[in-house]
Coordinates of C-alpha atoms in Angstrom, one line a residue:
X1 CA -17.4 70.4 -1.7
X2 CA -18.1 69.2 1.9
X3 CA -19.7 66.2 0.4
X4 CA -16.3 64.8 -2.0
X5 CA -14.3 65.6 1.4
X6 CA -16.3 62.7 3.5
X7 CA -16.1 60.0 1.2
X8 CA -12.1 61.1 0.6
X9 CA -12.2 60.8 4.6
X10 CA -13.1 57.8 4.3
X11 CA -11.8 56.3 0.9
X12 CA -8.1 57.5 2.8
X13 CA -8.8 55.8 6.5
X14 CA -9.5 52.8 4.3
X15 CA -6.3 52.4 2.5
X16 CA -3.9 54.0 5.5
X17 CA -5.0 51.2 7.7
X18 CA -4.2 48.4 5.0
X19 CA -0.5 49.8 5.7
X20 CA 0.0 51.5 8.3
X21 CA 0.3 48.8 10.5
X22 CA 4.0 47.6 8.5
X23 CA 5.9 49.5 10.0
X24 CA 4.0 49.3 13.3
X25 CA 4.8 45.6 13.6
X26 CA 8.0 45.5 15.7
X27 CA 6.2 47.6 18.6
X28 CA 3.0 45.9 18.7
X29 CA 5.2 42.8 18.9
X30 CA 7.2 43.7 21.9
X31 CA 3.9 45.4 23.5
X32 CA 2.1 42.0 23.2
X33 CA 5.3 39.8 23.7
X34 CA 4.6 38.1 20.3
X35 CA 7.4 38.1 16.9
X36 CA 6.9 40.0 14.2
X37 CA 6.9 37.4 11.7
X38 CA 3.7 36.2 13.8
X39 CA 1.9 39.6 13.1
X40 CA 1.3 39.3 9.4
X41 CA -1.9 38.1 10.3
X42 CA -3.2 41.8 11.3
X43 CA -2.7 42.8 7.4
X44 CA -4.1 39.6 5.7
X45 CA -6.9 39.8 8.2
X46 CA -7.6 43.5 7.4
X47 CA -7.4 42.8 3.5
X48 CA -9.8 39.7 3.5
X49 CA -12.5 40.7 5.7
X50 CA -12.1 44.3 3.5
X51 CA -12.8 42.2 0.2
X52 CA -15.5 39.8 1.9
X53 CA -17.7 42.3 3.0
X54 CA -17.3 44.3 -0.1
X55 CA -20.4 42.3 -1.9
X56 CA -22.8 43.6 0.8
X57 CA -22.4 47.4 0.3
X58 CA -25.0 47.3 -3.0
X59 CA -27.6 45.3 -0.8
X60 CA -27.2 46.8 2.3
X61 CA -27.6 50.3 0.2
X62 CA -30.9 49.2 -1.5
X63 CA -31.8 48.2 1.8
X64 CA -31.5 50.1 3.9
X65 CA -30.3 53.2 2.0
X66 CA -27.5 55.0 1.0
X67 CA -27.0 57.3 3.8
X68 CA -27.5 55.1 6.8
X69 CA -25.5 52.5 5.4
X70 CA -22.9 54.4 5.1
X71 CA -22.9 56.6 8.4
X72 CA -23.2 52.9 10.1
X73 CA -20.0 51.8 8.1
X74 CA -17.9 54.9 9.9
X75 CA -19.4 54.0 13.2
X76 CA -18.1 50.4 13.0
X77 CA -14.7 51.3 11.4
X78 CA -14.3 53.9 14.7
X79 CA -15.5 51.8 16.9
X80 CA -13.0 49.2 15.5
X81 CA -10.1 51.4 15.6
X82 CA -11.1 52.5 19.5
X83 CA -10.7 48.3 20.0
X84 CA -7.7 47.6 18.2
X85 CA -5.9 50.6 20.6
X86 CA -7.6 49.1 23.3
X87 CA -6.3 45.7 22.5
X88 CA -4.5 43.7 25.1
X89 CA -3.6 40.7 23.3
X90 CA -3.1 39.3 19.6
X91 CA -6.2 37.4 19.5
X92 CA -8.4 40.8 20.4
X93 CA -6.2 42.9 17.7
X94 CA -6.8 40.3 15.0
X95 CA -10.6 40.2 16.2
X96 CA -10.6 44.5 16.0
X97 CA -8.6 44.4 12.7
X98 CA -11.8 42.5 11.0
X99 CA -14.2 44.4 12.1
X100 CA -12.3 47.3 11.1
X101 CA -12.3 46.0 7.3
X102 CA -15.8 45.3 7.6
X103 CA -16.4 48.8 8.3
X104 CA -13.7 50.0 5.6
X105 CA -15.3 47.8 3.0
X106 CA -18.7 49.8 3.4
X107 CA -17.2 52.9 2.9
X108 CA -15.0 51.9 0.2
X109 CA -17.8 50.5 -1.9
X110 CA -20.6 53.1 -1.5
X111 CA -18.2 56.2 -1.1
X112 CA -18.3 56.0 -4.9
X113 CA -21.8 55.8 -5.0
X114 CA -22.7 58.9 -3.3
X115 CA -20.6 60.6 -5.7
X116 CA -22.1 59.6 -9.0
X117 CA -25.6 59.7 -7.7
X118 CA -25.1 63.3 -6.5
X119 CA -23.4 64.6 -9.4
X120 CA -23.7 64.9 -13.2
X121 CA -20.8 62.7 -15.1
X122 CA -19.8 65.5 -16.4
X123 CA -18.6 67.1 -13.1
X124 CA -17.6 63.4 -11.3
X125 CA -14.2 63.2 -13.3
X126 CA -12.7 66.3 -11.4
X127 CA -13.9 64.8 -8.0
X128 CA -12.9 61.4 -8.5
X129 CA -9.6 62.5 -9.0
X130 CA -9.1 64.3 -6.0
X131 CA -11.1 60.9 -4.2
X132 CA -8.5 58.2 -5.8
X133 CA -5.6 60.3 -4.5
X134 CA -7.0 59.8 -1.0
X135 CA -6.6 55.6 -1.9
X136 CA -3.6 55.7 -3.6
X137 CA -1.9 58.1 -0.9
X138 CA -2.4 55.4 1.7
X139 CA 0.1 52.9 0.7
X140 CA 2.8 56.1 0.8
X141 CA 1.7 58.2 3.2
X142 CA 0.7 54.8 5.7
X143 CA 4.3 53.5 6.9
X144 CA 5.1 57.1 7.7
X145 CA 2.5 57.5 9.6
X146 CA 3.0 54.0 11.5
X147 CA 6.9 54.4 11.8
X148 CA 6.2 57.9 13.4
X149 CA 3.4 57.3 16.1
X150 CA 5.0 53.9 16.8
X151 CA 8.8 55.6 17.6
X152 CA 7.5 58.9 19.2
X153 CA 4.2 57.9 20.7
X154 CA 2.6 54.2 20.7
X155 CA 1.5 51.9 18.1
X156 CA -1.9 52.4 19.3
X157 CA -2.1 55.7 18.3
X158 CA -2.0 54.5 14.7
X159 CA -5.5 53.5 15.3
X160 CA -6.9 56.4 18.0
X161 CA -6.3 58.6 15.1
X162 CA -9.1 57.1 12.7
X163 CA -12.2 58.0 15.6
X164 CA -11.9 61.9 15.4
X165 CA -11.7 61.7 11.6
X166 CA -14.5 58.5 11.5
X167 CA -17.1 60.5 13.9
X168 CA -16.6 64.0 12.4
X169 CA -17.2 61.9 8.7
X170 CA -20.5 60.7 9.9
X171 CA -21.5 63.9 11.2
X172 CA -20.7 65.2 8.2
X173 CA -22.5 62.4 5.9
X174 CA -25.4 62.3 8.0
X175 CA -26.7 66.0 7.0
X176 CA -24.7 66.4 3.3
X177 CA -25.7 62.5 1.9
X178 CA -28.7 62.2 -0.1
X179 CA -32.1 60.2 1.5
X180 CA -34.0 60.2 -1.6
X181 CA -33.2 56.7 -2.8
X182 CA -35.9 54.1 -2.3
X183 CA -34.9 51.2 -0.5
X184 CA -35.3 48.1 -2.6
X185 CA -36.4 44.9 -0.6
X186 CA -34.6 42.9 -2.7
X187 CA -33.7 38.9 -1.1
X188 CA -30.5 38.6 0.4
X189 CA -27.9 36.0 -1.4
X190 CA -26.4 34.1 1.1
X191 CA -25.4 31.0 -1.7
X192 CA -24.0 33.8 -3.3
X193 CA -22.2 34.9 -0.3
X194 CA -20.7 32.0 1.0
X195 CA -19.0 31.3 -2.4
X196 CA -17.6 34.7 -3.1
X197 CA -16.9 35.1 0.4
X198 CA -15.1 31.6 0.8
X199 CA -13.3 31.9 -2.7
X200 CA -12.0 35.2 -2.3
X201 CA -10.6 34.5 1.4
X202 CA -9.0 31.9 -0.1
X203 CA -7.3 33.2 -2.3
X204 CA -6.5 36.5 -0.1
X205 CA -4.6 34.0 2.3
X206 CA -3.2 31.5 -0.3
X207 CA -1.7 34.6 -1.6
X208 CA -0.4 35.9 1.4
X209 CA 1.0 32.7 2.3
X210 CA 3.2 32.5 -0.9
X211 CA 5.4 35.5 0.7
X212 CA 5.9 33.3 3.9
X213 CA 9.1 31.5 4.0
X214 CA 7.8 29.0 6.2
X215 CA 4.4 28.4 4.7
X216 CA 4.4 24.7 3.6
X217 CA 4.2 24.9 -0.2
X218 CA 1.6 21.6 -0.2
X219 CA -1.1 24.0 2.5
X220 CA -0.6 27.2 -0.3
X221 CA -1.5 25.0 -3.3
X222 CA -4.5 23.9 -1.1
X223 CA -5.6 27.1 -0.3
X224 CA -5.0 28.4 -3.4
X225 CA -6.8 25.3 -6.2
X226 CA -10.1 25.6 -3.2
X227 CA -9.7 29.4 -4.0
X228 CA -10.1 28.6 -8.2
X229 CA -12.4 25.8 -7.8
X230 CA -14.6 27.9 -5.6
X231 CA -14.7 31.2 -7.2
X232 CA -15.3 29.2 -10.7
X233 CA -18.7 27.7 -9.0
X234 CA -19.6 31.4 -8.0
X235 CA -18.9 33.1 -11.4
X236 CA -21.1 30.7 -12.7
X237 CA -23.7 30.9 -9.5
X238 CA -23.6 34.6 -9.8
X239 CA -23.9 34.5 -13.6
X240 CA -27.1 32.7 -13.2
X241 CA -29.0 33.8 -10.1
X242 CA -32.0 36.1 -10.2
X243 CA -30.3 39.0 -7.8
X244 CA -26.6 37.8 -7.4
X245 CA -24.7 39.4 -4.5
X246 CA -21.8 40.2 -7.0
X247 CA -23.3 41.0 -10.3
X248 CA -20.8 39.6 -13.1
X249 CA -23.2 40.3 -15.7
X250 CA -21.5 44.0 -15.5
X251 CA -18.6 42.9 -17.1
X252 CA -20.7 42.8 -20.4
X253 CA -19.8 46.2 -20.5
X254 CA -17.2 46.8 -22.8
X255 CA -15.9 50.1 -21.3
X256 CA -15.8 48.3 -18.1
X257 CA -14.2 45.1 -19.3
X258 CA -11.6 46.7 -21.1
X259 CA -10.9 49.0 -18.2
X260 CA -10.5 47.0 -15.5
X261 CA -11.0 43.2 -16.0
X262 CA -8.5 42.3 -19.5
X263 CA -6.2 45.8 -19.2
X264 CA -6.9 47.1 -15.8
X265 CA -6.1 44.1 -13.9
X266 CA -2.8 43.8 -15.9
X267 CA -1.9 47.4 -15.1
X268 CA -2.8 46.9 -11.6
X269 CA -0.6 44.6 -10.9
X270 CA 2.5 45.7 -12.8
X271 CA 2.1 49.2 -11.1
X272 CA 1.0 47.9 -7.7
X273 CA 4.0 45.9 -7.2
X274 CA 6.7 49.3 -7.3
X275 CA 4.5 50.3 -3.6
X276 CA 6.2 46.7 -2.8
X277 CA 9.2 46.0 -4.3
X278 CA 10.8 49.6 -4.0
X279 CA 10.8 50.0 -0.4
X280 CA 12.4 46.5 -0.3
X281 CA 15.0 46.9 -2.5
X282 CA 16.3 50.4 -0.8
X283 CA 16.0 48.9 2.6
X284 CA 17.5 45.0 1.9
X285 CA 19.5 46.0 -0.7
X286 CA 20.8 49.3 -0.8
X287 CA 21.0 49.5 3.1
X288 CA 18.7 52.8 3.4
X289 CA 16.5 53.1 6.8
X290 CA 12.7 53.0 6.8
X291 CA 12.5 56.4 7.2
X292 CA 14.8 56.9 4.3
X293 CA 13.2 55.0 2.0
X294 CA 9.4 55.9 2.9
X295 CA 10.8 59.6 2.2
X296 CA 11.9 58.9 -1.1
X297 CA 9.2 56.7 -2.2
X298 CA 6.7 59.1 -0.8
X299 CA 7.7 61.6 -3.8
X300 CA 5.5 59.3 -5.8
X301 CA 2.0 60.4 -4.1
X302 CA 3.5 64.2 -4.8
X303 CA 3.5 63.5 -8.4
X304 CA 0.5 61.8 -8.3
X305 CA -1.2 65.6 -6.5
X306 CA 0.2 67.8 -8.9
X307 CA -1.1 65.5 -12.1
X308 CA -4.7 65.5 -10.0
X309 CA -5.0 69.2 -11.6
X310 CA -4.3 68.1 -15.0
X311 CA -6.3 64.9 -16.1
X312 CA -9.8 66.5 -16.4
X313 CA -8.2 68.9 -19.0
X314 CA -5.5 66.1 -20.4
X315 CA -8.8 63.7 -21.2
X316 CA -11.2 66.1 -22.9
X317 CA -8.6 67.2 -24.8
X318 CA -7.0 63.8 -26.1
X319 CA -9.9 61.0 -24.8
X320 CA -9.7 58.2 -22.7
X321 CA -8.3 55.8 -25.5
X322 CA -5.5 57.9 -26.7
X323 CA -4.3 58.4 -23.3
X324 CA -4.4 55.2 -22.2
X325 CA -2.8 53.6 -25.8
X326 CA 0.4 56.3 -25.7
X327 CA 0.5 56.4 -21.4
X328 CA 1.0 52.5 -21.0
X329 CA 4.2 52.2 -22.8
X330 CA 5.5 55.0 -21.1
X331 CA 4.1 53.9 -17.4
X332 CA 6.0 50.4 -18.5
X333 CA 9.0 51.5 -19.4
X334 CA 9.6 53.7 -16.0
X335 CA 8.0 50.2 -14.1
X336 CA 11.2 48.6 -16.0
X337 CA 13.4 51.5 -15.4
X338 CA 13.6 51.2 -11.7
X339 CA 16.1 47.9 -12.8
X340 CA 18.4 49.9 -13.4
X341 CA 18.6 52.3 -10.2
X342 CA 22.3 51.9 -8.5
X343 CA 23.0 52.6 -4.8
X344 CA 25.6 55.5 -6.2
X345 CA 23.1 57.1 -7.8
X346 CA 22.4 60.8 -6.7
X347 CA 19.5 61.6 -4.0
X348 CA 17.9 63.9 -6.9
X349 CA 18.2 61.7 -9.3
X350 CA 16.3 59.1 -7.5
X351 CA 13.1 61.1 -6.3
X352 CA 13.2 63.1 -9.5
X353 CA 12.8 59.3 -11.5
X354 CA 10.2 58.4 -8.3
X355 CA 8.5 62.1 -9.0
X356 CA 7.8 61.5 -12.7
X357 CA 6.6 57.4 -11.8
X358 CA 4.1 58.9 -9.4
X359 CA 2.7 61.6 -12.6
X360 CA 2.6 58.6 -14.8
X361 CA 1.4 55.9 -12.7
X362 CA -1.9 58.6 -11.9
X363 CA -2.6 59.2 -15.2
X364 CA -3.1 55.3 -16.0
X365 CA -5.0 54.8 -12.5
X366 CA -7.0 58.1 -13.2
X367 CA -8.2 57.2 -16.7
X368 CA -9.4 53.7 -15.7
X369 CA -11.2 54.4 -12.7
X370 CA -13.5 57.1 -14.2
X371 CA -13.6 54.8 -17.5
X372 CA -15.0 52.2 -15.6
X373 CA -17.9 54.0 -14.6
X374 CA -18.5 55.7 -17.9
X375 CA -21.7 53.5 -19.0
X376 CA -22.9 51.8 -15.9
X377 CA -26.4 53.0 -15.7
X378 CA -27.8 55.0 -12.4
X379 CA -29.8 51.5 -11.1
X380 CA -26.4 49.9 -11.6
X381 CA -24.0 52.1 -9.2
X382 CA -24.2 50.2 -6.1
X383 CA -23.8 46.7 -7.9
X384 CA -21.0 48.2 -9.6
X385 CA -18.9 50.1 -7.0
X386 CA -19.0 46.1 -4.9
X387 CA -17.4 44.7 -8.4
X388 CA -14.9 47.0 -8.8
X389 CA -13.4 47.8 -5.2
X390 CA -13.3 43.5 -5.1
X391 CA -11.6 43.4 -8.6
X392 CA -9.3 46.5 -7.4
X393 CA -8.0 44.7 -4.2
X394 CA -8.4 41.4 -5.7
X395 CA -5.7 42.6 -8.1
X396 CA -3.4 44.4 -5.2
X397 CA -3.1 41.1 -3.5
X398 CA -2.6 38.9 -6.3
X399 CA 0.6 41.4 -7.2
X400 CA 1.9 42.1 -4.1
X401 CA 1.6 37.9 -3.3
X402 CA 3.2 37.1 -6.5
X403 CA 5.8 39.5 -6.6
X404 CA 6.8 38.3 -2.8
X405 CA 6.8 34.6 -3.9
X406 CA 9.0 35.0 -6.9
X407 CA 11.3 37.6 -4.7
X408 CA 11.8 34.7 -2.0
X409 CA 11.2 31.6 -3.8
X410 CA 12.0 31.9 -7.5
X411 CA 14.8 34.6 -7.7
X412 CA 16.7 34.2 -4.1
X413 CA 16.0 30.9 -4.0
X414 CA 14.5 31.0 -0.8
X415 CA 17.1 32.6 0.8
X416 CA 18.2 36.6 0.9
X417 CA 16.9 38.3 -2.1
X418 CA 19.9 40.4 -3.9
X419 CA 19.7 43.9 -5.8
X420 CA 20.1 41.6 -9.2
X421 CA 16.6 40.0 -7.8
X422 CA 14.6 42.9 -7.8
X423 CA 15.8 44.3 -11.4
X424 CA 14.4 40.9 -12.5
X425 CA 11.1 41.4 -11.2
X426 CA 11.1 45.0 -12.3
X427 CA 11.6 44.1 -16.1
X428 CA 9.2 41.4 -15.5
X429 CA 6.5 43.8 -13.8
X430 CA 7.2 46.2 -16.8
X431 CA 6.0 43.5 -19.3
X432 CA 3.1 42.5 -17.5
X433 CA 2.4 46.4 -17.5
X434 CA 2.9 46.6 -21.2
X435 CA 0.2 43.4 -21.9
X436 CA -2.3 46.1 -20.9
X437 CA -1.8 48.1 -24.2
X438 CA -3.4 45.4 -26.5
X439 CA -6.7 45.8 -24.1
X440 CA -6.7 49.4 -24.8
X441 CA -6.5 49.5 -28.5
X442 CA -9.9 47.9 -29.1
X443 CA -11.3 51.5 -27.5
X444 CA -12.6 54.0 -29.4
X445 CA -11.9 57.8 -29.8
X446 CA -15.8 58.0 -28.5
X447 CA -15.6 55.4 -25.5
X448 CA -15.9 57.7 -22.1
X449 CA -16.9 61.0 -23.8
X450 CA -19.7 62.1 -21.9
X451 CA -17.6 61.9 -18.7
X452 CA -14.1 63.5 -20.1
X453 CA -16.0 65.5 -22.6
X454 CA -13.6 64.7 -25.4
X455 CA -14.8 66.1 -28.6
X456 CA -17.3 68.4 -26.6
X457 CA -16.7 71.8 -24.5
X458 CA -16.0 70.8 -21.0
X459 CA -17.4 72.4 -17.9
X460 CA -14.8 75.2 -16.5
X461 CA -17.0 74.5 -12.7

């Protein structure tokens, strides 16, 4: 299982370093003698050059091939991370920070394809469960991590601590990833490119720049109608061109349409917003410390291990459809729920209701991901994993910059956002969850069986 355990290595240094710089941002601040309401541009930076570069995995991959590809992508992202420790001023850290989601964007996007081109779909629904734990533990396990290193050692430890981990990972890929594909030479698509790339980094800093109280509201509609505009001429562009950079035409299939584009896009951003809004909350309104409420939100990614062992069984025994139509209510539901969490409320109480979020909230994120992949054909894996990782963050950023703007602007106001403003956006995140259902009732008890096994006997390996 040495091979699942690199690309988890790197799925996980991915998505800790999209947050563990938050609660780094005070010390790097008074190390560089710079604010930290200036610094938010080392986490936007990070997220759009991670969803820029995403595109190039499946050429690069064809290439070049799969294996040098991606032992190249953990040589950057180390290399990176040895810069951004190194880092003397905010210009070089920003600079690092790119690089280091150009590297994070290779391994993100071709980590998946090593594992369904190395395994039988029959076997690639127990491993992608333990791999999407690695993402999803970042945004719990990252502020931790940042608070920790920052108040005990430096902030640029937060970063020394990816090289080890980066350098053993391409050791490791190097003599465990497979050679055998044949590089394509397929023409690179730099039209394609510069629209995708333009639109999407757009949009990453339009919506960024919604959660900014001083962000003039004409510059965010300006950034953010170029964003549309622009990634309307590329959907058509891509939707046209012999070998498109992003290939659209995926989204003609229906498992994959259903999963991620009309209900998992929904889902995504009702459930992505809790990681946001329930740190807030305990913090600005209930007066709890970092520490405090990192340590009870962290209960989540606890729930979310423990229903890791479960899923394989839990699908081939109900299917992907059934899951999915009776687990989005419920998921919903306990998105609404935290409304009605009180300040008095008992310690137990509160990570026992976090606990059973984090159980639910994997078994939606478990069943769409290996959905997704369900009847993308073997030529199609590398154009596929660049689609989905885009959509994925894509998704992340539109809910955690829509969810800030309506905390800041809408609800407070503008001003301080009270405890009655995020039970508001709770309920409304709980809907926005619930829209997914109507996606998932035009599955079928059939859709995804040959990777749950649903209706056949599944493999005990």
């Amino acid at each position: 299982m040495l091979l699942p355990a690199t690309v988890a290595c790197g799925v996980f240094m991915t998505s800790l370093d999209q947050n563990v710089v938050v609660t780094a941002l005070p010390g790097i601040g008074e190390s560089l003698d710079r604010p930290p309401s200036q610094l938010g541009l080392l986490i936007t930076v990070y997220v759009a050059s991670l969803i820029v570069t995403m595109p190039l995995g499946g050429w690069l991959a064809d290439r070049f091939g799969l294996r040098n590809v991606y032992c190249f992508a953990l040589l950057v992202f180390a290399s990176a991370s040895a810069l951004c420790g190194l880092s003397e001023n905010i210009w070089m850290l920003v600079g690092s920070r790119a690089l280091q989601g150009c590297g994070g964007a290779l391994m993100g996007t071709l980590g998946q394809v090593v594992i369904l081109s190395s395994f039988p779909r029959d076997r690639t629904l127990k491993i992608n469960m333990y791999i999407s734990l690695a993402g999803q533990s970042g945004p719990l396990v990252g502020p931790l991590v940042g608070g920790a290193l920052t108040t005990y050692v430096s902030w640029r430890w937060i970063f020394y601590i990816n090289i080890p981990i980066a350098l053993t990972a391409a050791l490791l890929a190097a003599s465990l990833f497979p050679s055998t594909i044949k590089p394509v030479r397929t023409p690179f698509d730099f039209p394609g490119f510069l629209l995708v790339g333009s639109g999407i980094g757009l949009l990453v800093f339009g919506m960024d720049s919604l959660a900014a109280k001083d962000a003039a509201s004409s510059l965010i509609g300006i950034e953010l109608g170029l964003a549309i505009v622009i990634l309307a001429v590329a959907a058509f562009y891509c939707l046209r061109a012999r070998n498109p950079l992003l290939d659209l035409n995926l989204l003609r299939i229906r498992t994959f349409r259903i999963s991620f584009l009309t209900g998992g896009s929904l889902d995504t951003i009702g459930l992505s917003s809790v990681v946001f809004l329930l740190p807030l909350m305990f913090q600005l309104g209930f007066g709890m410390s970092a520490v405090q409420a990192g340590s009870l939100t962290f209960v989540a990614a606890i729930g979310s291990l423990i229903m890791r062992f479960f899923m394989p069984r839990l699908l081939n025994r109900f299917g992907f459809r059934r899951v999915l139509v009776t687990n989005t209510p419920i998921v919903a539901l306990l998105v609404a729920g935290f409304a009605l969490m009180q300040e008095s409320l008992p310690a137990w109480i509160v990570l026992a209701y976090i606990f059973v979020f984090g159980v639910f909230r994997s078994v939606q994120w478990a069943s769409t991901g290996n959905l997704s992949y369900s009847d993308i054909a073997p030529e199609q894996l590398a154009r596929f994993s660049a689609l989905y990782y885009i959509l994925w963050q894509l998704a992340v950023a539109i809910s955690v910059g829509l969810a800030a703007a309506a905390l800041l602007s809408l609800l407070a106001g503008g001003g301080k956002a009270s405890v009655d403003d995020y039970r508001i956006l709770f309920v409304v995140e709980g809907l926005i969850t619930l829209c997914a259902l109507s996606a998932y009732l035009r599955l079928t008890p059939r859709d995804g069986a040959h990777v749950s096994g649903h209706g056949a006997h599944m493999s005990t390996d």
